[in-house]
Amino acid sequence: MSNGKRQLALGAMMFFPAGEHISSWRHPGSEAEGLLDFNYYKRIAQTAERGRFDMFFYADELYVWDRFESGISHANSIRPEPFTLLSALAAVTSHIGLAATISTTYNDPYHIARKLATLDHFSGGRAAWNIVTSQTDEEARNFGKERHLQHELRYERAKEFVEATQGLWDSWEEDALLFDKESGYFADKNKLHNLDYEGTHFKVKGPLNITRPPQGYPVLIQAGASEAGKEVAAATAEIVFAPGGSFSEGKALYEDIKGRLAKYGRSPDEIKILPALMPIIGATVEEAAERLAIVENLTPDRLALDLLSHYIGVDVSGYPLHEPLPFLPEEEGFNQSKSGIQRIRRILKEEDLTLIQLAKRIVNKRAFAGTPEQIADHIEEWFNHGAADGFNIAFTHLPGALDDFVAEVVPILQHRGLLRLEYEGTTLRDHFGLSKPKNRYSQDKISLGTTQR
Amino acid sequence: MSNGKRQLALGAMMFFPAGEHISSWRHPGSEAEGLLDFNYYKRIAQTAERGRFDMFFYADELYVWDRFESGISHANSIRPEPFTLLSALAAVTSHIGLAATISTTYNDPYHIARKLATLDHFSGGRAAWNIVTSQTDEEARNFGKERHLQHELRYERAKEFVEATQGLWDSWEEDALLFDKESGYFADKNKLHNLDYEGTHFKVKGPLNITRPPQGYPVLIQAGASEAGKEVAAATAEIVFAPGGSFSEGKALYEDIKGRLAKYGRSPDEIKILPALMPIIGATVEEAAERLAIVENLTPDRLALDLLSHYIGVDVSGYPLHEPLPFLPEEEGFNQSKSGIQRIRRILKEEDLTLIQLAKRIVNKRAFAGTPEQIADHIEEWFNHGAADGFNIAFTHLPGALDDFVAEVVPILQHRGLLRLEYEGTTLRDHFGLSKPKNRYSQDKISLGTTQR
């Protein structure tokens, strides 16, 4: 951002460890056998850093998707824990941001504030937090509850969780540590603050037992595209991870979120909107189409149908495969992803798909097949025409599809001046051009001086 | 252990990030200014690995000790979070074990099972878990509670926590993952198991969304020296971290714990007892004594007294410094460390110390000053005469005291055949000579074959 030119923000997304796709592990180029080996992740993060991505973005869930047998048999159902993964990656990378998906529904602010602060210290200011509220009853049952927290309540809890966490990050003023061996003063007690947070969901005394993250707060990411999710994003998020879809859908969401910022006293450039995009690169249009076909055929019908049943909360297995679904799924009373079911309703209203076509369409919803130039054009179009500040790039398989993107698309984006040739700053906030939040307790010494005069 | 010879087990302990001591940061050789920089820890862990330690042992607490102002002003009150620290260390070391102190009182089994499993996978089987129950009301208040859980209840909770965690680790049988791209089978559904744990404190469905740790279970460490703690250790622990003290105290505890194993169907060598020891090395006895004096003078009187008040739950600040404490602290109703207060009572009964002497004595309780030969003799004596299976070595300051130990004491221990010259195995269980626990669900194929014949 040093020359004032608007820079494309790029995330390298690992939705499943084997790639974007629930069936990415099955791709001929997948190296999923390595997904319990740290070297697999190290290679991927280092490649993304070589491609000058802003961040490595790691999705997460807190359960095995075993609602249907196909989930166990066919889906990529194991995944390393985010903090243990990203912290190890911090030790073997130097510039790329490290974004952890962490649920506010099944965690405590003290632990999360501390882990993110440690990750931010150890990475030299490269931590980000993708704030999610989890989605399923299965997750609830791993944490002593029968049902997942109701949609509105979990957003209320998320809001409190973030408030408490930010408060904990401010515990120590920047110059609180003295390390004065002579006098024996380790810290200036006047610069350490209790939080004494009391909300409906959390009560947290503080202070945090680690100092403020180098970035002030790690970068806050939010992906909610529901009404409640968009409000949380507008109030809190700095990066919005958007679902992608058509250009008109993307532009509408972009304008919707940016339009909500004013009421929170925020300007449009304080939030960057990154839709998901799964590029499928071919040297020619034909080759790209062939590669798309490979990806579309990875998911067994059984798994695709069960996933659709999961996303709409209705078992579709009894309906004819090659006829349209004879009903519109009900949003009312559905307690998983609101924006997900809304999207499926929209597709059903607008398009004429058979059940199996719909199911496969949902699985591959982020795909865009084309030549490197076409993919760069697509990115540039969204970026220049009010639909995106960048993209969270998804990969059909890993590490191959990332290797290809870095080799073939990144140079075009760099040549067009959209993407950095070298990192200009050291923190993730530097990469994104986001300012460092002030500590609520710090005296602004310059203004204070002025006032006293 | 390959030649059957009993090997000395060695932990390199980081109690505070600056060293063993609450005032280690103030030691002239301390590099505590670096304690928010990952390179500080990297250097320490790599030095310990070079010294052929079995493990790097990281202590933890979930609060800032701010009960007394001196705690904020003088104590080393910040510390990185264990998982984020140890996982990053896994990426820059190759053999040394990595032991995380994790509280069962303020955590969920699902998260901890998953983080430890990830750490064990990424480190190639080097994870250990120091199971603690936390000690103070201050910690409770960072997690929405007013008071710390009562002593017996927290040990009951710890027992359930470990049971649930071990159950989650067994979720996937060793050969459950198929990665069969051709057929589309990722896993064998018959080799994935729900846990459905239901205790008084926890209800956990499972399965865990990561496969079994390479070590089966990470090595389990326990430090409780109270009655309840010793029972948990005998039932569950593989390494006992003992408080140290005099040889007779050490031998009594050693025999006590080993004597409890039979009733749990365990043999004495299934548990290794490692007392704490803070060596203070001098080229001569005089130099060692001078160095001990430096350490003893690091802690301001105010801080030492407040620490004593903390350990016994009674404010001693009104009593004369140079007279004995006029009462014996009451164990009854005291809800912090039971073994800690028992030890202080023992010292008060056996020795004739003034208040300030007692306070300083407690702070420096693990010190042993001598020449490298004397320190090696001390270690060997405990090891050969039924008081220890090894030591958890504490350091007056870091990284200097560790550097000295590796340069001066390790070669003697190696020369005497007590300590390995090179690591012989790759996992922490290999180093300790501990066997890998079987998965509760796995068919033992050989016995099965025999039975069927």
Short mmCIF file of N, CA, C and O in Angstrom, two decimals, chain A residues 65-121:
data_model
loop_
_atom_site.label_atom_id
_atom_site.label_comp_id
_atom_site.label_asym_id
_atom_site.label_seq_id
_atom_site.Cartn_x
_atom_site.Cartn_y
_atom_site.Cartn_z
N TRP A 65 -17.95 -35.37 10.52
CA TRP A 65 -19.28 -35.33 9.91
C TRP A 65 -19.77 -36.76 9.69
O TRP A 65 -19.56 -37.35 8.66
N ASP A 66 -20.41 -37.30 10.73
CA ASP A 66 -20.83 -38.71 10.69
C ASP A 66 -22.35 -38.85 10.72
O ASP A 66 -22.87 -39.92 11.02
N ARG A 67 -23.05 -37.77 10.37
CA ARG A 67 -24.51 -37.83 10.37
C ARG A 67 -24.98 -38.86 9.34
O ARG A 67 -26.00 -39.51 9.51
N PHE A 68 -24.21 -38.96 8.26
CA PHE A 68 -24.46 -39.97 7.23
C PHE A 68 -23.21 -40.84 7.11
O PHE A 68 -22.09 -40.33 7.23
N GLU A 69 -23.44 -42.11 6.85
CA GLU A 69 -22.32 -43.03 6.71
C GLU A 69 -21.34 -42.60 5.63
O GLU A 69 -20.14 -42.83 5.72
N SER A 70 -21.88 -41.97 4.58
CA SER A 70 -21.00 -41.55 3.47
C SER A 70 -19.94 -40.56 3.95
O SER A 70 -18.86 -40.48 3.38
N GLY A 71 -20.28 -39.81 4.99
CA GLY A 71 -19.32 -38.84 5.51
C GLY A 71 -18.07 -39.52 6.05
O GLY A 71 -16.95 -39.04 5.85
N ILE A 72 -18.27 -40.63 6.72
CA ILE A 72 -17.12 -41.38 7.25
C ILE A 72 -16.39 -42.09 6.12
O ILE A 72 -15.17 -42.06 6.03
N SER A 73 -17.16 -42.70 5.24
CA SER A 73 -16.54 -43.52 4.18
C SER A 73 -15.81 -42.68 3.14
O SER A 73 -14.73 -43.05 2.69
N HIS A 74 -16.41 -41.56 2.76
CA HIS A 74 -15.90 -40.85 1.58
C HIS A 74 -15.29 -39.48 1.84
O HIS A 74 -14.50 -39.00 1.03
N ALA A 75 -15.70 -38.81 2.89
CA ALA A 75 -15.26 -37.42 3.08
C ALA A 75 -13.90 -37.35 3.78
O ALA A 75 -13.51 -38.26 4.51
N ASN A 76 -13.23 -36.25 3.55
CA ASN A 76 -11.96 -35.95 4.22
C ASN A 76 -12.30 -35.49 5.63
O ASN A 76 -12.55 -34.32 5.87
N SER A 77 -12.36 -36.45 6.55
CA SER A 77 -12.97 -36.16 7.85
C SER A 77 -11.98 -35.91 8.98
O SER A 77 -12.38 -35.78 10.12
N ILE A 78 -10.71 -35.86 8.70
CA ILE A 78 -9.76 -35.54 9.76
C ILE A 78 -9.04 -34.24 9.41
O ILE A 78 -8.83 -33.93 8.25
N ARG A 79 -8.70 -33.50 10.43
CA ARG A 79 -8.00 -32.23 10.21
C ARG A 79 -7.20 -31.85 11.46
O ARG A 79 -7.67 -31.95 12.58
N PRO A 80 -5.96 -31.38 11.25
CA PRO A 80 -5.15 -30.91 12.38
C PRO A 80 -5.84 -29.74 13.08
O PRO A 80 -6.63 -29.03 12.46
N GLU A 81 -5.53 -29.54 14.32
CA GLU A 81 -6.10 -28.44 15.09
C GLU A 81 -5.42 -27.13 14.65
O GLU A 81 -4.20 -27.09 14.44
N PRO A 82 -6.18 -26.06 14.48
CA PRO A 82 -5.64 -24.83 13.87
C PRO A 82 -4.44 -24.20 14.59
O PRO A 82 -3.46 -23.84 13.93
N PHE A 83 -4.49 -24.05 15.90
CA PHE A 83 -3.37 -23.36 16.57
C PHE A 83 -2.08 -24.15 16.47
O PHE A 83 -1.01 -23.59 16.22
N THR A 84 -2.18 -25.46 16.69
CA THR A 84 -0.98 -26.30 16.62
C THR A 84 -0.42 -26.30 15.19
O THR A 84 0.79 -26.34 14.99
N LEU A 85 -1.31 -26.22 14.21
CA LEU A 85 -0.85 -26.14 12.82
C LEU A 85 -0.20 -24.78 12.53
O LEU A 85 0.94 -24.71 12.05
N LEU A 86 -0.91 -23.71 12.83
CA LEU A 86 -0.44 -22.39 12.40
C LEU A 86 0.79 -21.94 13.16
O LEU A 86 1.66 -21.25 12.63
N SER A 87 0.89 -22.34 14.41
CA SER A 87 2.05 -21.95 15.19
C SER A 87 3.30 -22.63 14.65
O SER A 87 4.38 -22.01 14.55
N ALA A 88 3.16 -23.90 14.29
CA ALA A 88 4.30 -24.59 13.67
C ALA A 88 4.66 -23.93 12.33
O ALA A 88 5.84 -23.77 12.00
N LEU A 89 3.65 -23.50 11.58
CA LEU A 89 3.93 -22.83 10.31
C LEU A 89 4.61 -21.48 10.52
O LEU A 89 5.42 -21.04 9.70
N ALA A 90 4.29 -20.82 11.63
CA ALA A 90 4.95 -19.54 11.93
C ALA A 90 6.46 -19.71 12.02
O ALA A 90 7.22 -18.81 11.64
N ALA A 91 6.88 -20.90 12.52
CA ALA A 91 8.31 -21.14 12.72
C ALA A 91 9.05 -21.39 11.41
O ALA A 91 10.28 -21.33 11.38
N VAL A 92 8.33 -21.67 10.33
CA VAL A 92 9.00 -22.02 9.06
C VAL A 92 8.60 -21.08 7.91
O VAL A 92 8.85 -21.38 6.75
N THR A 93 7.95 -19.97 8.24
CA THR A 93 7.63 -18.94 7.25
C THR A 93 8.05 -17.59 7.83
O THR A 93 8.32 -17.49 9.04
N SER A 94 8.09 -16.55 6.99
CA SER A 94 8.57 -15.27 7.50
C SER A 94 7.63 -14.10 7.24
O SER A 94 7.69 -13.09 7.93
N HIS A 95 6.75 -14.20 6.27
CA HIS A 95 5.92 -13.04 5.93
C HIS A 95 4.43 -13.33 5.85
O HIS A 95 3.62 -12.46 6.15
N ILE A 96 4.07 -14.51 5.43
CA ILE A 96 2.66 -14.77 5.15
C ILE A 96 1.82 -14.75 6.43
O ILE A 96 2.27 -15.22 7.48
N GLY A 97 0.63 -14.18 6.34
CA GLY A 97 -0.30 -14.17 7.46
C GLY A 97 -0.85 -15.57 7.73
O GLY A 97 -0.86 -16.42 6.84
N LEU A 98 -1.29 -15.79 8.97
CA LEU A 98 -1.73 -17.12 9.39
C LEU A 98 -3.09 -16.98 10.05
O LEU A 98 -3.20 -16.46 11.17
N ALA A 99 -4.13 -17.41 9.34
CA ALA A 99 -5.50 -17.19 9.81
C ALA A 99 -6.10 -18.47 10.36
O ALA A 99 -6.21 -19.47 9.64
N ALA A 100 -6.51 -18.43 11.62
CA ALA A 100 -7.08 -19.58 12.31
C ALA A 100 -8.59 -19.42 12.43
O ALA A 100 -9.07 -18.39 12.87
N THR A 101 -9.31 -20.45 12.05
CA THR A 101 -10.76 -20.47 12.24
C THR A 101 -11.05 -20.99 13.64
O THR A 101 -10.69 -22.11 13.97
N ILE A 102 -11.67 -20.15 14.44
CA ILE A 102 -11.91 -20.52 15.84
C ILE A 102 -13.35 -20.18 16.21
O ILE A 102 -13.82 -19.06 16.01
N SER A 103 -14.02 -21.15 16.79
CA SER A 103 -15.43 -21.00 17.15
C SER A 103 -15.60 -20.26 18.47
O SER A 103 -14.95 -20.58 19.46
N THR A 104 -16.52 -19.32 18.48
CA THR A 104 -16.84 -18.60 19.73
C THR A 104 -17.87 -19.37 20.55
O THR A 104 -18.14 -19.01 21.69
N THR A 105 -18.45 -20.41 19.96
CA THR A 105 -19.51 -21.14 20.67
C THR A 105 -18.92 -22.19 21.60
O THR A 105 -19.50 -22.48 22.64
N TYR A 106 -17.78 -22.75 21.24
CA TYR A 106 -17.20 -23.83 22.05
C TYR A 106 -15.78 -23.50 22.52
O TYR A 106 -14.88 -24.35 22.44
N ASN A 107 -15.58 -22.27 22.97
CA ASN A 107 -14.28 -21.87 23.47
C ASN A 107 -14.45 -20.83 24.57
O ASN A 107 -15.54 -20.30 24.77
N ASP A 108 -13.34 -20.53 25.24
CA ASP A 108 -13.29 -19.48 26.25
C ASP A 108 -12.43 -18.33 25.76
O ASP A 108 -11.33 -18.55 25.25
N PRO A 109 -12.87 -17.09 25.98
CA PRO A 109 -12.08 -15.94 25.53
C PRO A 109 -10.65 -15.92 26.06
O PRO A 109 -9.73 -15.56 25.33
N TYR A 110 -10.45 -16.34 27.32
CA TYR A 110 -9.10 -16.25 27.88
C TYR A 110 -8.11 -17.12 27.10
O TYR A 110 -7.01 -16.68 26.73
N HIS A 111 -8.52 -18.36 26.84
CA HIS A 111 -7.64 -19.26 26.07
C HIS A 111 -7.36 -18.72 24.67
O HIS A 111 -6.25 -18.80 24.16
N ILE A 112 -8.41 -18.25 24.03
CA ILE A 112 -8.25 -17.84 22.62
C ILE A 112 -7.45 -16.54 22.52
O ILE A 112 -6.58 -16.40 21.66
N ALA A 113 -7.73 -15.61 23.43
CA ALA A 113 -6.95 -14.36 23.44
C ALA A 113 -5.47 -14.70 23.60
O ALA A 113 -4.60 -14.13 22.93
N ARG A 114 -5.20 -15.65 24.48
CA ARG A 114 -3.81 -15.99 24.78
C ARG A 114 -3.13 -16.71 23.62
O ARG A 114 -1.98 -16.41 23.28
N LYS A 115 -3.83 -17.64 23.02
CA LYS A 115 -3.23 -18.38 21.90
C LYS A 115 -3.00 -17.46 20.71
O LYS A 115 -1.95 -17.51 20.06
N LEU A 116 -3.98 -16.62 20.40
CA LEU A 116 -3.80 -15.71 19.27
C LEU A 116 -2.69 -14.70 19.56
O LEU A 116 -1.92 -14.34 18.67
N ALA A 117 -2.61 -14.24 20.80
CA ALA A 117 -1.53 -13.30 21.15
C ALA A 117 -0.17 -13.98 21.01
O ALA A 117 0.77 -13.39 20.47
N THR A 118 -0.07 -15.22 21.48
CA THR A 118 1.20 -15.93 21.35
C THR A 118 1.56 -16.13 19.88
O THR A 118 2.70 -15.88 19.47
N LEU A 119 0.58 -16.55 19.10
CA LEU A 119 0.82 -16.73 17.66
C LEU A 119 1.25 -15.41 17.02
O LEU A 119 2.15 -15.38 16.17
N ASP A 120 0.63 -14.33 17.43
CA ASP A 120 1.00 -13.03 16.85
C ASP A 120 2.41 -12.62 17.27
O ASP A 120 3.19 -12.13 16.44
N HIS A 121 2.77 -12.86 18.52
CA HIS A 121 4.14 -12.56 18.96
C HIS A 121 5.15 -13.42 18.20
O HIS A 121 6.14 -12.93 17.66
#
